[in-house]
Short mmCIF file of C-alpha atoms (C1' of nucleotides) in Angstrom, two decimals:
data_model
loop_
_atom_site.label_atom_id
_atom_site.label_comp_id
_atom_site.label_asym_id
_atom_site.label_seq_id
_atom_site.Cartn_x
_atom_site.Cartn_y
_atom_site.Cartn_z
CA UNK A 1 -0.29 -0.50 0.04
CA UNK A 2 3.01 2.26 0.26
CA UNK A 3 3.20 4.09 -2.70
CA UNK A 4 7.05 4.56 -2.18
CA UNK A 5 8.86 7.12 -3.99
CA UNK A 6 6.02 9.38 -5.18
CA UNK A 7 6.08 10.78 -8.61
CA UNK A 8 6.27 14.07 -9.16
CA UNK A 9 3.22 14.98 -9.41
CA UNK A 10 2.34 16.81 -12.57
CA UNK A 11 0.26 19.88 -11.70
CA UNK A 12 -2.85 19.86 -13.83
CA UNK A 13 -3.44 23.27 -16.25
CA UNK A 14 -6.28 25.78 -16.70
CA UNK A 15 -5.89 24.07 -20.15
CA UNK A 16 -6.17 20.97 -19.33
CA UNK A 17 -8.90 21.73 -18.01
CA UNK A 18 -10.79 23.58 -20.00
CA UNK A 19 -10.16 20.43 -22.63
CA UNK A 20 -11.67 17.88 -20.16
CA UNK A 21 -14.63 19.94 -20.02
CA UNK A 22 -14.86 20.35 -23.52
CA UNK A 23 -14.63 16.31 -24.58
CA UNK A 24 -17.24 15.61 -21.62
CA UNK A 25 -19.57 18.34 -23.10
CA UNK A 26 -19.17 16.53 -26.90
CA UNK A 27 -19.56 13.49 -25.37
CA UNK A 28 -22.50 13.66 -22.98
CA UNK A 29 -23.90 17.04 -23.15
CA UNK A 30 -23.57 20.32 -21.20
CA UNK A 31 -25.74 18.97 -18.66
CA UNK A 32 -22.85 16.43 -17.60
CA UNK A 33 -19.97 19.27 -17.50
CA UNK A 34 -19.78 18.86 -13.55
CA UNK A 35 -16.59 19.71 -11.20
CA UNK A 36 -16.74 16.11 -10.37
CA UNK A 37 -16.64 14.49 -13.30
CA UNK A 38 -14.25 16.41 -15.33
CA UNK A 39 -11.88 15.33 -12.19
CA UNK A 40 -12.53 12.32 -12.69
CA UNK A 41 -11.81 12.16 -16.00
CA UNK A 42 -8.08 14.13 -14.85
CA UNK A 43 -7.61 11.64 -12.00
CA UNK A 44 -7.88 14.40 -9.43
CA UNK A 45 -10.75 14.96 -7.15
CA UNK A 46 -13.76 17.94 -7.62
CA UNK A 47 -12.52 20.29 -4.86
CA UNK A 48 -8.90 20.54 -6.73
CA UNK A 49 -10.53 22.17 -9.40
CA UNK A 50 -11.03 25.30 -7.11
CA UNK A 51 -7.11 26.45 -7.47
CA UNK A 52 -7.68 27.12 -11.03
CA UNK A 53 -11.70 28.81 -10.93
CA UNK A 54 -13.70 30.08 -8.59
CA UNK A 55 -16.51 28.28 -9.36
CA UNK A 56 -17.99 25.30 -12.16
CA UNK A 57 -19.62 28.80 -13.15
CA UNK A 58 -16.71 30.93 -14.03
CA UNK A 59 -15.18 27.44 -15.82
CA UNK A 60 -17.71 27.24 -17.96
CA UNK A 61 -17.62 31.13 -18.62
CA UNK A 62 -13.70 30.37 -19.49
CA UNK A 63 -15.23 27.34 -22.27
CA UNK A 64 -17.23 29.83 -23.91
CA UNK A 65 -14.49 32.06 -24.13
CA UNK A 66 -12.67 29.42 -25.77
CA UNK A 67 -14.60 28.32 -27.84
CA UNK A 68 -15.40 32.17 -29.24
CA UNK A 69 -11.49 31.70 -30.21
CA UNK A 70 -12.14 28.72 -31.57
CA UNK A 71 -15.40 29.99 -33.97
CA UNK A 72 -13.41 33.03 -34.50
CA UNK A 73 -10.42 31.77 -36.09
CA UNK A 74 -12.61 29.09 -37.93
CA UNK A 75 -14.16 32.16 -39.48
CA UNK A 76 -10.99 33.96 -40.39
CA UNK A 77 -9.46 31.25 -42.05
CA UNK A 78 -12.37 30.30 -44.48
CA UNK A 79 -12.98 34.10 -44.70
CA UNK A 80 -9.33 34.28 -46.16
CA UNK A 81 -9.26 31.41 -48.24
CA UNK A 82 -11.63 33.50 -50.77
CA UNK A 83 -9.95 35.67 -53.18
CA UNK A 84 -9.48 39.37 -51.93
CA UNK A 85 -11.70 40.99 -54.68
CA UNK A 86 -14.41 38.61 -54.33
CA UNK A 87 -17.09 39.95 -52.00
CA UNK A 88 -19.79 38.01 -52.60
CA UNK A 89 -17.58 34.74 -51.69
CA UNK A 90 -16.32 36.29 -48.65
CA UNK A 91 -19.91 36.68 -47.02
CA UNK A 92 -21.29 33.44 -48.53
CA UNK A 93 -17.68 31.99 -46.63
CA UNK A 94 -18.36 33.84 -43.37
CA UNK A 95 -22.09 33.26 -42.77
CA UNK A 96 -21.64 29.20 -44.07
CA UNK A 97 -18.80 28.76 -42.23
CA UNK A 98 -20.71 30.01 -39.28
CA UNK A 99 -23.82 27.97 -40.02
CA UNK A 100 -21.39 24.58 -40.24
CA UNK A 101 -19.86 25.14 -37.09
CA UNK A 102 -23.10 25.71 -34.97
CA UNK A 103 -24.27 22.31 -36.60
CA UNK A 104 -21.06 20.46 -36.05
CA UNK A 105 -20.49 21.66 -32.68
CA UNK A 106 -24.47 21.83 -31.65
CA UNK A 107 -23.52 21.91 -27.95
CA UNK A 108 -20.72 24.44 -27.92
CA UNK A 109 -22.72 26.67 -30.17
CA UNK A 110 -26.07 26.62 -27.81
CA UNK A 111 -23.43 27.37 -24.41
CA UNK A 112 -22.42 30.23 -26.74
CA UNK A 113 -25.91 31.47 -28.48
CA UNK A 114 -28.24 29.44 -26.20
CA UNK A 115 -30.83 30.14 -23.86
CA UNK A 116 -28.52 31.41 -20.94
CA UNK A 117 -27.35 28.93 -18.30
CA UNK A 118 -29.03 27.85 -15.22
CA UNK A 119 -26.59 29.55 -13.19
CA UNK A 120 -24.78 31.24 -15.40
CA UNK A 121 -27.38 34.03 -16.26
CA UNK A 122 -24.75 36.25 -17.67
CA UNK A 123 -22.02 34.52 -19.48
CA UNK A 124 -20.78 38.35 -20.32
CA UNK A 125 -19.65 38.62 -16.97
CA UNK A 126 -16.53 37.43 -17.26
CA UNK A 127 -14.00 39.63 -18.87
CA UNK A 128 -12.49 36.93 -20.64
CA UNK A 129 -15.87 35.60 -22.26
CA UNK A 130 -16.85 38.58 -22.94
CA UNK A 131 -13.92 39.87 -24.99
CA UNK A 132 -13.85 36.71 -27.31
CA UNK A 133 -17.24 37.38 -28.23
CA UNK A 134 -16.68 40.83 -28.85
CA UNK A 135 -14.25 39.61 -31.36
CA UNK A 136 -16.49 37.07 -32.80
CA UNK A 137 -18.95 39.63 -33.37
CA UNK A 138 -15.71 41.87 -34.88
CA UNK A 139 -15.24 39.13 -37.15
CA UNK A 140 -18.87 40.22 -39.34
CA UNK A 141 -18.46 43.34 -38.34
CA UNK A 142 -15.26 43.90 -40.40
CA UNK A 143 -16.38 42.05 -43.16
CA UNK A 144 -19.06 44.44 -43.39
CA UNK A 145 -17.27 47.14 -43.62
CA UNK A 146 -14.81 45.99 -45.82
CA UNK A 147 -18.24 44.78 -48.22
CA UNK A 148 -19.48 48.15 -47.79
CA UNK A 149 -16.46 49.93 -48.40
CA UNK A 150 -15.72 48.18 -51.74
CA UNK A 151 -19.33 48.56 -52.82
CA UNK A 152 -21.78 51.44 -50.94
CA UNK A 153 -24.85 49.96 -51.60
CA UNK A 154 -27.79 52.49 -51.31
CA UNK A 155 -28.69 52.92 -47.03
CA UNK A 156 -31.36 54.89 -45.44
CA UNK A 157 -30.18 58.35 -44.32
CA UNK A 158 -29.81 58.74 -40.73
CA UNK A 159 -33.19 61.09 -40.53
CA UNK A 160 -35.37 59.08 -41.89
CA UNK A 161 -34.26 56.07 -39.08
CA UNK A 162 -36.47 56.06 -35.99
CA UNK A 163 -35.00 58.12 -33.51
CA UNK A 164 -34.98 55.20 -30.71
CA UNK A 165 -33.06 52.78 -33.09
CA UNK A 166 -30.77 55.28 -34.13
CA UNK A 167 -29.32 56.41 -30.47
CA UNK A 168 -28.98 53.12 -29.73
CA UNK A 169 -26.59 52.23 -33.74
CA UNK A 170 -25.08 55.16 -32.64
CA UNK A 171 -23.95 54.33 -28.84
CA UNK A 172 -22.74 50.52 -30.45
CA UNK A 173 -21.48 52.11 -33.22
CA UNK A 174 -18.78 54.33 -30.85
CA UNK A 175 -18.56 50.83 -29.05
CA UNK A 176 -16.89 49.05 -31.37
CA UNK A 177 -15.21 52.30 -32.99
CA UNK A 178 -16.24 52.03 -36.85
CA UNK A 179 -17.23 54.85 -39.13
CA UNK A 180 -20.30 52.97 -41.26
CA UNK A 181 -23.15 55.64 -41.63
CA UNK A 182 -26.08 54.26 -39.19
CA UNK A 183 -28.02 53.42 -42.38
CA UNK A 184 -25.59 50.96 -42.84
CA UNK A 185 -25.05 49.87 -39.12
CA UNK A 186 -29.10 49.14 -39.23
CA UNK A 187 -28.75 47.07 -42.32
CA UNK A 188 -25.44 45.34 -40.43
CA UNK A 189 -27.80 44.60 -36.99
CA UNK A 190 -30.78 43.14 -39.30
CA UNK A 191 -28.84 40.96 -41.39
CA UNK A 192 -27.18 39.58 -38.52
CA UNK A 193 -30.43 39.02 -36.78
CA UNK A 194 -31.29 36.55 -39.68
CA UNK A 195 -29.08 34.94 -39.71
CA UNK A 196 -28.73 33.41 -36.35
CA UNK A 197 -31.56 33.52 -35.39
CA UNK A 198 -31.98 31.09 -38.20
CA UNK A 199 -29.17 29.42 -36.99
CA UNK A 200 -30.14 29.05 -33.49
CA UNK A 201 -33.61 27.82 -34.33
CA UNK A 202 -32.25 25.18 -36.08
CA UNK A 203 -29.52 24.12 -34.17
CA UNK A 204 -31.90 24.22 -31.71
CA UNK A 205 -34.56 21.44 -33.55
CA UNK A 206 -37.22 24.37 -33.95
CA UNK A 207 -37.31 23.86 -37.74
CA UNK A 208 -38.20 19.93 -36.80
CA UNK A 209 -42.20 20.54 -36.94
CA UNK A 210 -41.44 21.15 -40.64
CA UNK A 211 -37.90 20.41 -41.91
CA UNK A 212 -35.58 17.32 -41.27
CA UNK A 213 -33.23 19.44 -43.59
CA UNK A 214 -33.23 23.39 -43.31
CA UNK A 215 -30.57 23.99 -46.12
CA UNK A 216 -32.15 24.80 -48.38
CA UNK A 217 -34.24 27.30 -46.36
CA UNK A 218 -30.70 28.80 -45.16
CA UNK A 219 -29.25 29.39 -48.46
CA UNK A 220 -32.61 30.91 -49.73
CA UNK A 221 -32.61 33.39 -46.89
CA UNK A 222 -28.56 33.78 -47.50
CA UNK A 223 -29.44 35.09 -51.46
CA UNK A 224 -32.17 37.68 -50.05
CA UNK A 225 -29.81 38.94 -47.40
CA UNK A 226 -27.21 39.15 -50.12
CA UNK A 227 -29.18 40.69 -53.09
CA UNK A 228 -30.02 43.40 -49.69
CA UNK A 229 -26.69 44.52 -49.09
CA UNK A 230 -25.73 44.24 -53.14
CA UNK A 231 -23.97 41.12 -53.51
CA UNK A 232 -26.83 39.07 -55.11
CA UNK A 233 -26.07 36.25 -57.42
CA UNK A 234 -23.96 37.34 -60.43
CA UNK B 1 -67.74 3.57 -8.84
CA UNK B 2 -66.56 6.99 -7.60
CA UNK B 3 -64.50 7.03 -10.18
CA UNK B 4 -65.81 10.32 -11.37
CA UNK B 5 -65.29 11.92 -8.27
CA UNK B 6 -61.87 10.82 -7.40
CA UNK B 7 -60.60 11.64 -11.12
CA UNK B 8 -61.99 15.19 -10.67
CA UNK B 9 -60.18 15.65 -7.49
CA UNK B 10 -56.67 13.91 -9.00
CA UNK B 11 -56.86 16.45 -11.86
CA UNK B 12 -57.17 19.05 -9.45
CA UNK B 13 -54.66 18.28 -7.85
CA UNK B 14 -52.19 18.13 -11.51
CA UNK B 15 -52.98 21.40 -11.73
CA UNK B 16 -52.24 22.80 -8.26
CA UNK B 17 -48.75 21.14 -8.99
CA UNK B 18 -48.31 22.60 -12.53
CA UNK B 19 -49.66 25.94 -11.53
CA UNK B 20 -46.55 26.14 -8.11
CA UNK B 21 -44.39 24.61 -10.88
CA UNK B 22 -45.20 27.29 -12.85
CA UNK B 23 -45.09 29.99 -9.94
CA UNK B 24 -41.65 28.93 -8.82
CA UNK B 25 -40.20 29.07 -12.63
CA UNK B 26 -41.28 32.44 -12.82
CA UNK B 27 -39.81 33.63 -8.96
CA UNK B 28 -36.55 31.50 -8.92
CA UNK B 29 -36.13 30.32 -12.79
CA UNK B 30 -36.39 26.74 -14.31
CA UNK B 31 -32.76 25.27 -11.98
CA UNK B 32 -35.08 26.09 -9.30
CA UNK B 33 -38.20 23.66 -11.02
CA UNK B 34 -37.11 20.91 -8.74
CA UNK B 35 -39.72 18.73 -7.44
CA UNK B 36 -38.41 18.65 -3.85
CA UNK B 37 -39.24 22.55 -3.91
CA UNK B 38 -42.65 22.31 -5.40
CA UNK B 39 -43.55 19.67 -2.90
CA UNK B 40 -42.08 22.10 -0.15
CA UNK B 41 -44.49 24.93 -1.38
CA UNK B 42 -47.20 23.18 -1.61
CA UNK B 43 -46.90 21.75 2.38
CA UNK B 44 -46.07 17.78 0.79
CA UNK B 45 -42.69 15.63 0.06
CA UNK B 46 -40.97 15.02 -3.39
CA UNK B 47 -41.76 11.44 -3.48
CA UNK B 48 -46.21 12.08 -3.29
CA UNK B 49 -45.28 14.00 -6.91
CA UNK B 50 -44.89 10.48 -8.07
CA UNK B 51 -48.08 9.93 -7.77
CA UNK B 52 -48.89 12.53 -10.65
CA UNK B 53 -46.05 12.42 -13.03
CA UNK B 54 -43.91 9.19 -13.40
CA UNK B 55 -41.26 12.04 -13.05
CA UNK B 56 -39.26 15.28 -13.35
CA UNK B 57 -39.12 15.69 -16.64
CA UNK B 58 -42.57 14.51 -17.38
CA UNK B 59 -44.20 17.17 -15.23
CA UNK B 60 -41.89 19.66 -16.74
CA UNK B 61 -43.04 18.49 -20.26
CA UNK B 62 -47.01 18.16 -19.09
CA UNK B 63 -46.05 22.51 -18.00
CA UNK B 64 -44.93 23.02 -21.91
CA UNK B 65 -47.82 21.67 -22.94
CA UNK B 66 -50.34 24.24 -20.53
CA UNK B 67 -48.21 26.92 -21.65
CA UNK B 68 -48.84 26.43 -25.39
CA UNK B 69 -51.81 26.31 -24.14
CA UNK B 70 -51.80 29.48 -22.73
CA UNK B 71 -49.71 31.64 -25.22
CA UNK B 72 -52.25 29.57 -27.90
CA UNK B 73 -55.34 31.38 -25.89
CA UNK B 74 -53.42 34.57 -26.09
CA UNK B 75 -53.27 34.76 -29.46
CA UNK B 76 -56.65 33.73 -30.23
CA UNK B 77 -57.63 36.12 -27.70
CA UNK B 78 -55.77 39.42 -29.57
CA UNK B 79 -56.93 38.51 -33.24
CA UNK B 80 -60.46 37.45 -32.49
CA UNK B 81 -60.22 41.70 -30.82
CA UNK B 82 -59.25 42.82 -34.68
CA UNK B 83 -62.08 43.51 -37.09
CA UNK B 84 -62.55 40.52 -39.28
CA UNK B 85 -61.52 41.78 -42.46
CA UNK B 86 -58.48 43.97 -41.51
CA UNK B 87 -55.95 41.45 -42.52
CA UNK B 88 -52.60 43.62 -41.52
CA UNK B 89 -54.49 44.02 -38.11
CA UNK B 90 -54.90 40.38 -37.60
CA UNK B 91 -51.09 39.88 -38.69
CA UNK B 92 -49.65 42.75 -36.39
CA UNK B 93 -52.12 41.14 -33.62
CA UNK B 94 -50.99 37.83 -33.82
CA UNK B 95 -46.78 38.50 -34.13
CA UNK B 96 -46.71 41.28 -31.66
CA UNK B 97 -48.92 39.10 -29.02
CA UNK B 98 -46.25 36.42 -29.65
CA UNK B 99 -43.15 39.47 -28.78
CA UNK B 100 -45.44 40.85 -26.00
CA UNK B 101 -45.74 37.18 -24.60
CA UNK B 102 -42.51 36.36 -24.92
CA UNK B 103 -40.65 39.20 -23.37
CA UNK B 104 -43.58 39.38 -20.31
CA UNK B 105 -43.03 35.42 -19.76
CA UNK B 106 -39.19 34.78 -20.73
CA UNK B 107 -38.74 32.42 -18.43
CA UNK B 108 -41.82 30.39 -19.96
CA UNK B 109 -40.37 31.39 -23.56
CA UNK B 110 -37.49 29.62 -22.46
CA UNK B 111 -39.16 26.00 -21.41
CA UNK B 112 -41.21 26.32 -25.24
CA UNK B 113 -38.58 27.81 -27.11
CA UNK B 114 -35.35 27.98 -25.51
CA UNK B 115 -32.31 24.97 -25.67
CA UNK B 116 -33.75 22.05 -25.28
CA UNK B 117 -33.65 21.19 -22.01
CA UNK B 118 -30.76 19.40 -20.38
CA UNK B 119 -32.69 16.10 -19.40
CA UNK B 120 -35.29 16.92 -21.45
CA UNK B 121 -33.90 16.48 -24.50
CA UNK B 122 -37.09 16.36 -26.66
CA UNK B 123 -39.87 18.31 -25.07
CA UNK B 124 -42.38 16.88 -28.01
CA UNK B 125 -42.17 12.93 -26.52
CA UNK B 126 -45.10 13.77 -24.50
CA UNK B 127 -48.29 13.44 -26.84
CA UNK B 128 -49.73 16.37 -24.19
CA UNK B 129 -47.38 18.61 -24.93
CA UNK B 130 -46.55 17.98 -28.79
CA UNK B 131 -50.51 18.16 -29.44
CA UNK B 132 -50.46 21.86 -27.35
CA UNK B 133 -47.83 23.13 -29.76
CA UNK B 134 -49.02 21.96 -32.83
CA UNK B 135 -52.25 23.81 -31.84
CA UNK B 136 -50.03 26.96 -31.32
CA UNK B 137 -48.65 26.27 -34.85
CA UNK B 138 -51.47 26.26 -36.70
CA UNK B 139 -52.89 29.43 -35.37
CA UNK B 140 -49.96 30.95 -37.07
CA UNK B 141 -50.98 28.82 -40.05
CA UNK B 142 -54.47 29.62 -40.45
CA UNK B 143 -53.84 33.33 -39.98
CA UNK B 144 -51.91 33.13 -43.20
CA UNK B 145 -54.03 30.79 -45.01
CA UNK B 146 -56.91 33.17 -43.98
CA UNK B 147 -54.34 35.55 -44.84
CA UNK B 148 -54.03 34.41 -48.50
CA UNK B 149 -57.24 33.33 -49.30
CA UNK B 150 -58.16 37.23 -48.85
CA UNK B 151 -55.15 38.44 -50.51
CA UNK B 152 -53.22 35.85 -52.82
CA UNK B 153 -49.90 38.09 -53.13
CA UNK B 154 -47.85 36.23 -55.40
CA UNK B 155 -45.84 33.32 -54.75
CA UNK B 156 -43.08 31.18 -56.39
CA UNK B 157 -44.63 28.34 -58.60
CA UNK B 158 -43.82 25.10 -57.39
CA UNK B 159 -41.59 23.92 -60.54
CA UNK B 160 -39.41 26.38 -59.18
CA UNK B 161 -38.56 25.81 -55.72
CA UNK B 162 -35.27 24.01 -55.35
CA UNK B 163 -36.76 20.20 -54.97
CA UNK B 164 -35.03 19.20 -51.89
CA UNK B 165 -37.39 21.58 -50.00
CA UNK B 166 -40.35 21.21 -52.37
CA UNK B 167 -40.34 17.68 -50.77
CA UNK B 168 -40.28 18.81 -47.17
CA UNK B 169 -42.50 21.57 -47.79
CA UNK B 170 -45.13 18.67 -49.24
CA UNK B 171 -44.85 16.91 -46.29
CA UNK B 172 -45.52 19.47 -44.11
CA UNK B 173 -48.44 20.50 -45.48
CA UNK B 174 -49.74 16.78 -45.55
CA UNK B 175 -49.00 16.60 -42.23
CA UNK B 176 -51.14 20.19 -40.78
CA UNK B 177 -53.85 19.03 -43.79
CA UNK B 178 -53.95 22.41 -46.03
CA UNK B 179 -54.29 23.22 -49.64
CA UNK B 180 -52.25 26.16 -49.70
CA UNK B 181 -49.49 25.91 -52.71
CA UNK B 182 -46.53 24.88 -51.37
CA UNK B 183 -44.82 28.17 -52.77
CA UNK B 184 -47.03 29.78 -49.97
CA UNK B 185 -45.97 27.26 -47.70
CA UNK B 186 -42.46 28.55 -48.18
CA UNK B 187 -43.61 31.81 -47.34
CA UNK B 188 -45.14 31.27 -45.02
CA UNK B 189 -42.07 29.00 -43.36
CA UNK B 190 -39.69 32.16 -43.88
CA UNK B 191 -41.86 34.66 -42.17
CA UNK B 192 -42.05 32.41 -39.03
CA UNK B 193 -38.39 31.98 -38.96
CA UNK B 194 -37.63 35.45 -39.14
CA UNK B 195 -40.62 36.31 -36.42
CA UNK B 196 -39.06 33.59 -34.29
CA UNK B 197 -35.78 33.94 -34.46
CA UNK B 198 -36.13 37.25 -33.87
CA UNK B 199 -38.13 37.23 -30.62
CA UNK B 200 -36.05 34.58 -29.25
CA UNK B 201 -32.57 36.35 -29.47
CA UNK B 202 -34.08 39.29 -28.18
CA UNK B 203 -36.10 37.33 -25.41
CA UNK B 204 -32.31 35.28 -24.34
CA UNK B 205 -30.59 38.51 -24.50
CA UNK B 206 -28.88 37.89 -27.36
CA UNK B 207 -29.07 41.18 -29.09
CA UNK B 208 -27.84 43.12 -25.63
CA UNK B 209 -24.52 43.80 -27.64
CA UNK B 210 -25.96 46.52 -29.36
CA UNK B 211 -29.46 47.05 -27.97
CA UNK B 212 -31.05 47.49 -25.22
CA UNK B 213 -34.15 47.62 -26.76
CA UNK B 214 -34.58 46.13 -29.72
CA UNK B 215 -38.38 47.21 -30.56
CA UNK B 216 -38.15 49.19 -33.34
CA UNK B 217 -35.30 46.87 -34.89
CA UNK B 218 -38.33 44.17 -34.52
CA UNK B 219 -40.97 46.88 -35.98
CA UNK B 220 -38.78 46.63 -39.31
CA UNK B 221 -39.10 43.39 -39.40
CA UNK B 222 -42.57 43.25 -39.45
CA UNK B 223 -43.13 45.97 -41.85
CA UNK B 224 -40.79 43.64 -44.20
CA UNK B 225 -42.33 40.43 -43.94
CA UNK B 226 -46.21 42.48 -43.96
CA UNK B 227 -44.63 44.13 -47.21
CA UNK B 228 -43.53 40.39 -48.21
CA UNK B 229 -46.91 38.95 -48.39
CA UNK B 230 -49.07 41.33 -49.28
CA UNK B 231 -49.66 43.77 -46.21
CA UNK B 232 -48.02 46.61 -46.99
CA UNK B 233 -48.32 49.97 -44.50
CA UNK B 234 -51.36 51.59 -46.65
"C1'" DC C 1 17.83 22.23 7.34
"C1'" DA C 2 13.20 24.94 8.19
"C1'" DC C 3 10.00 27.14 5.81
"C1'" DG C 4 6.19 28.91 3.55
"C1'" DT C 5 3.81 28.13 -0.81
"C1'" DT C 6 1.21 25.33 -3.76
"C1'" DG C 7 -1.63 21.98 -5.54
"C1'" DG C 8 -3.60 18.17 -3.71
"C1'" DT C 9 -6.93 15.24 -0.39
"C1'" DA C 10 -11.01 13.98 2.45
"C1'" DA C 11 -14.95 15.01 4.88
"C1'" DA C 12 -19.08 17.07 5.22
"C1'" DC C 13 -23.35 20.16 4.00
"C1'" DA C 14 -27.33 21.42 1.63
"C1'" DC C 15 -29.48 19.95 -2.09
"C1'" DC C 16 -30.79 17.26 -6.25
"C1'" DG C 17 -34.17 13.12 -8.90
"C1'" DT C 18 -35.39 8.76 -7.27
"C1'" DT C 19 -36.29 4.26 -5.42
"C1'" DA C 20 -38.33 1.09 -1.36
"C1'" DA C 21 -40.39 0.89 2.43
"C1'" DT C 22 -43.94 2.02 5.65
"C1'" DT C 23 -47.27 4.65 7.46
"C1'" DT C 24 -51.40 7.58 7.68
"C1'" DT C 25 -56.00 8.58 5.63
"C1'" DC C 26 -60.10 7.87 3.86
"C1'" DT C 27 -64.18 5.19 1.59
"C1'" DG C 28 -67.27 1.85 0.83
"C1'" DG C 29 -69.50 -2.16 2.62
"C1'" DG C 30 -71.42 -5.17 6.14
"C1'" DC D 1 -70.23 1.27 13.49
"C1'" DC D 2 -66.46 -0.28 12.24
"C1'" DC D 3 -62.99 -2.68 9.56
"C1'" DA D 4 -60.65 -4.26 5.62
"C1'" DG D 5 -58.47 -2.14 1.80
"C1'" DA D 6 -57.22 1.18 -1.55
"C1'" DA D 7 -54.85 5.54 -2.12
"C1'" DA D 8 -51.95 9.25 -0.50
"C1'" DA D 9 -48.29 10.54 1.86
"C1'" DT D 10 -44.25 9.88 5.01
"C1'" DT D 11 -39.53 8.65 6.03
"C1'" DA D 12 -35.06 6.40 4.75
"C1'" DA D 13 -31.90 6.16 1.82
"C1'" DC D 14 -28.94 5.93 -2.77
"C1'" DG D 15 -25.95 8.16 -5.68
"C1'" DG D 16 -25.28 12.15 -7.84
"C1'" DT D 17 -24.03 17.87 -7.53
"C1'" DG D 18 -21.07 22.68 -6.23
"C1'" DT D 19 -19.00 24.04 -2.32
"C1'" DT D 20 -16.44 24.66 2.04
"C1'" DT D 21 -13.30 23.53 5.62
"C1'" DA D 22 -9.16 21.53 7.32
"C1'" DC D 23 -5.54 18.88 6.15
"C1'" DC D 24 -1.43 16.60 4.17
"C1'" DA D 25 2.37 16.42 0.91
"C1'" DA D 26 5.62 17.37 -2.02
"C1'" DC D 27 8.65 21.53 -4.01
"C1'" DG D 28 11.75 25.92 -3.86
"C1'" DT D 29 14.66 29.04 -1.43
"C1'" DG D 30 16.43 31.26 2.38
#
DNA sequence: CACGTTGGTAAACACCGTTAATTTTCTGGG
DNA sequence: CCCAGAAAATTAACGGTGTTTACCAACGTG
């Protein structure tokens, strides 16, 4: 029973913990991502994890941050693979990659964009996760900027915008530091709502009442949006 | 032989349990809706609830059914309050009521339309809940039928539809027993995706990165959809 | 070597869903 | 009226959860 000379105990790392949590999330679902399960998988006990995260919720929030980064990188990779001048190609790359990532990582997507988790009401409380989420959002915004710079399709003038909307658009524009006109910001956010709305409904199975494969409907939506922003099919 | 009376008492108790669960859901959130909490609130112990529901999940599913019914009734009430010929008014009543109900009952909405719950993967397993969900969906479909009957705006011909989409639309049309052309079904579902997508994003706080009040954006979307289906602002 | 820091353990608390055995309560029939 | 039996509730327990507390063992450095 005596262990003799103990092996040098390799200390766990935050990365290792996060990866283990990710593995459990994929294999067994979000409700299985418990401190005890993570610790078990790593050959430790649950309280040891408190050396690295102040709570279970904080651990999950950190996971959210790394997932945002992964998604952001995937988007950048696919966008960069498109010829520089091909704006429509970039638009399709970004939106299709987003949908594909969501469908191939449903449980991770649920963590990022699903119902705020029980006990993790505001995921964006965590600074790390919030910054990663911001970077994710900026990916689409910057694409939109590039797109509008290359092809400034007509947008509604500022004066014609709903005043209630205008102040919010202006505040958001300031927070991201862009110079796009407010009418363009409105366009951007309308597009984003359609994109994320459609993807979320599909991923969470809320289109299953009618579709087993909503892809053609998604593509139809993409074409509408593309036309909307001056990227109609040639 | 006194089964009638006993049945009534039993039914009343199921209602009482469901109402208690609802109260806890509203006051303390979905993660607080535990068997022990419900029983505590009713002055009983948790195992007693197994006389009425075979499991916690089944209890929640039953709650889902009653919530669908409540929402459906709210929609019917508001739609009926609109003059019979005012199709645009009915459209706005339905969509605005849906959004308002969602915002005023965020936690209930999350139960109906959020990320499938841990352990309650498929809410529609329960026959009662499934039928209630169906009835809810039919509310919008029947409105759409009435709308198209009174004002048959142009829809794409069946031959022009994506074949992959066509078969699914046909299957869905059969399952709900309507006579609308497939192009019209496509329109209907596109509208539904935009409506529910926008409401879900708002309710779950996924527009908070830019908006503290997404209502004007929602109204903008409604006008787009209304125009799309021949109900443009007069 | 002694010491504090670091990173782990074990035990315990209060909660959860669920099951089994048991007790209480109610009801119907003699 | 009383009593058997069903119905409905209880208590106790199992294994699970997040979290706190106290403790311990190895390490790096003075």
